[in-house]
mmCIF file of C-alpha atoms in Angstrom:
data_model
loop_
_atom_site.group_PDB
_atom_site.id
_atom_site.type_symbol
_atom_site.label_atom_id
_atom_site.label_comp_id
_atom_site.label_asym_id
_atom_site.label_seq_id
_atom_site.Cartn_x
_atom_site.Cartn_y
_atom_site.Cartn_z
ATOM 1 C CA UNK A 1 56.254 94.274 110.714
ATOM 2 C CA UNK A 2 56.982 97.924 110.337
ATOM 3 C CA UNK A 3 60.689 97.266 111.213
ATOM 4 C CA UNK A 4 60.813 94.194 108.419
ATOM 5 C CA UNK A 5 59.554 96.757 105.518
ATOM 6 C CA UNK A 6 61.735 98.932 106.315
ATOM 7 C CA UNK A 7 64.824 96.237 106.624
ATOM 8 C CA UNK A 8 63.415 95.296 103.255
ATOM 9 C CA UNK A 9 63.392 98.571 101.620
ATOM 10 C CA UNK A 10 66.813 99.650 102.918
ATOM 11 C CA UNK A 11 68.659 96.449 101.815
ATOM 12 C CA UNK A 12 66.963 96.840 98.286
ATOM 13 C CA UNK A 13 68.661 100.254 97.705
ATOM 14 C CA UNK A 14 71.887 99.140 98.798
ATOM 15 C CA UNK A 15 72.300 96.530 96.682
ATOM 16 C CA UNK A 16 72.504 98.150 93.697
ATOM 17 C CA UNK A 17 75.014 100.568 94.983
ATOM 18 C CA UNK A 18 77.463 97.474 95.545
ATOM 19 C CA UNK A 19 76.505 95.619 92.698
ATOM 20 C CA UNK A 20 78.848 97.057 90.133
ATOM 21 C CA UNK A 21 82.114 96.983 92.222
ATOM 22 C CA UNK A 22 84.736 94.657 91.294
ATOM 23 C CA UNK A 23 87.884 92.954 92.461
ATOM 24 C CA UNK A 24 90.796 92.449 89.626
ATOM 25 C CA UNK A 25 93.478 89.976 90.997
ATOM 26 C CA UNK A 26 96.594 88.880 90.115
ATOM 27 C CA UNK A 27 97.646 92.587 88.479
ATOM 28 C CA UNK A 28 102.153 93.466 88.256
ATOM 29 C CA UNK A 29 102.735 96.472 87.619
ATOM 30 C CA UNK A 30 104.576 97.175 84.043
ATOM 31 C CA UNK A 31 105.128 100.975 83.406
ATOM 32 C CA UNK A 32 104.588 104.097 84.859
ATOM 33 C CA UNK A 33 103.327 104.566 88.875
ATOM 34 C CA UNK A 34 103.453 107.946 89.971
ATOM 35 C CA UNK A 35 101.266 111.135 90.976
ATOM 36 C CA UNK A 36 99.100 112.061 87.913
ATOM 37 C CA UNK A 37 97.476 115.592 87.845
ATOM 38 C CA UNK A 38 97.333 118.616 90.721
ATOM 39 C CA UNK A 39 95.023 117.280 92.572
ATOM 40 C CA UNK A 40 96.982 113.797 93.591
ATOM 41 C CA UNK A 41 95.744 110.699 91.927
ATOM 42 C CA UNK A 42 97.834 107.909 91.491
ATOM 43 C CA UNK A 43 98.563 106.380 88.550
ATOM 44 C CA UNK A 44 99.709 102.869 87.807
ATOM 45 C CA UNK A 45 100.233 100.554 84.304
ATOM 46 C CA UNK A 46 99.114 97.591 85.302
ATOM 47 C CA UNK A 47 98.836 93.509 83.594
ATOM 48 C CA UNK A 48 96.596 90.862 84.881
ATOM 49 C CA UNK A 49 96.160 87.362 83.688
ATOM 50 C CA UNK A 50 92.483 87.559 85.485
ATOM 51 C CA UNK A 51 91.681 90.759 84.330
ATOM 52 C CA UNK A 52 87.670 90.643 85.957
ATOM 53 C CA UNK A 53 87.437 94.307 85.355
ATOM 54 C CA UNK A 54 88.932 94.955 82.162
ATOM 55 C CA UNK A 55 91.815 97.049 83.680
ATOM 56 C CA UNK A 56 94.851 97.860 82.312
ATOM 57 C CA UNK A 57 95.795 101.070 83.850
ATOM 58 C CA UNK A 58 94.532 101.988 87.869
ATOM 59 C CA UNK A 59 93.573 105.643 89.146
ATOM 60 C CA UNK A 60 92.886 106.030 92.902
ATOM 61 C CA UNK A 61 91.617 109.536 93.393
ATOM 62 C CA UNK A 62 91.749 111.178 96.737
ATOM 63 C CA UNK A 63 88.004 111.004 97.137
ATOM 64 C CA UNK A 64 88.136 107.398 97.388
ATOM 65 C CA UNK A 65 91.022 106.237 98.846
ATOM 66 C CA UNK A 66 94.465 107.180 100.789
ATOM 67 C CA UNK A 67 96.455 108.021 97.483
ATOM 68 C CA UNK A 68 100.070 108.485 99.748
ATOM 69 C CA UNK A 69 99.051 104.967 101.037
ATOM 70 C CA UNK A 70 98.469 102.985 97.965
ATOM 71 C CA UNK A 71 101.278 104.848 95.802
ATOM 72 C CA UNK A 72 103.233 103.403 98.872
ATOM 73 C CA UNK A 73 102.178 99.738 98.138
ATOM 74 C CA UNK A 74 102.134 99.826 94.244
ATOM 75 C CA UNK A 75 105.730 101.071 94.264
ATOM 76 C CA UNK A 76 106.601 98.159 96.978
ATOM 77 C CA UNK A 77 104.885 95.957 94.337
ATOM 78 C CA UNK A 78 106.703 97.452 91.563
ATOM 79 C CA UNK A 79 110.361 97.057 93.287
ATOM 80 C CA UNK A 80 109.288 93.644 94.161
ATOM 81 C CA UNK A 81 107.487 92.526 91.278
ATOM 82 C CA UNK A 82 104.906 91.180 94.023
ATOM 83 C CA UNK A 83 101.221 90.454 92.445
ATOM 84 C CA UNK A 84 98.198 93.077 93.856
ATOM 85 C CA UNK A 85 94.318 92.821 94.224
ATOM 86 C CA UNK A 86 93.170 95.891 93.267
ATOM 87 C CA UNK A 87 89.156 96.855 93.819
ATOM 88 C CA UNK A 88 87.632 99.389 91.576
ATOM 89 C CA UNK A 89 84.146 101.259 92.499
ATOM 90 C CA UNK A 90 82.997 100.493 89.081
ATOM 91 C CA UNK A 91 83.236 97.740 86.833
ATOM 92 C CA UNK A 92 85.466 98.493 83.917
ATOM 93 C CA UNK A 93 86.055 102.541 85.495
ATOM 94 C CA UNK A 94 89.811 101.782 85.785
ATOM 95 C CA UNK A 95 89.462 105.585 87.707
ATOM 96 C CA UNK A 96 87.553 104.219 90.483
ATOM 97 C CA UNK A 97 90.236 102.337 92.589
ATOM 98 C CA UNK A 98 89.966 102.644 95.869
ATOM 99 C CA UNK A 99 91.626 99.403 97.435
ATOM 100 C CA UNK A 100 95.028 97.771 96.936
ATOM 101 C CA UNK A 101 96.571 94.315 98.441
ATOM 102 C CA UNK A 102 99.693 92.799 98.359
ATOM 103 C CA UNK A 103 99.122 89.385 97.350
#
């Protein structure tokens, strides 16, 4: 029973911590994509016809994410005019990216 409460309570504080992320899909890249500031974010302009997070620019900072990785896939995207998911920590905090996908 002990092990159930604690299951209970552990689950209820994680939640919330998960609850605000968000996925934007369907983004091109339009502008700019490059290194922005010393301490090497990425930056990209972005469009979406989805737009679920209200994005229209995308920061990955390297306390979330592999910044040399994902500058590597938005400029592929950019090149190729492919479409990307990109998931944000926060919903509407375009400067929370951590994830990018080739769609």
């Amino acid at each position: 029973m002990i092990k159930i409460a604690f299951i209970l309570v552990a689950l209820s504080w994680s939640v919330p911590a998960f609850a605000n992320q968000c996925s934007q899909n369907n983004n091109e890249i339009n502008g700019l994509v490059g290194v922005d500031g010393q301490d090497g974010r990425v930056y990209a302009s972005i469009t979406s016809t989805s737009a679920q997070c209200g994005c229209e620019l995308v920061r990955f900072k390297p306390a979330n994410s592999d910044t040399d990785k994902a500058l590597t896939i938005l400029m592929t995207a950019k090149i190729t005019k492919a479409k990307l998911r990109i998931d944000f920590l926060e919903h509407g905090n375009c400067d929370s990216a951590y994830r990018v996908y080739l769609q």
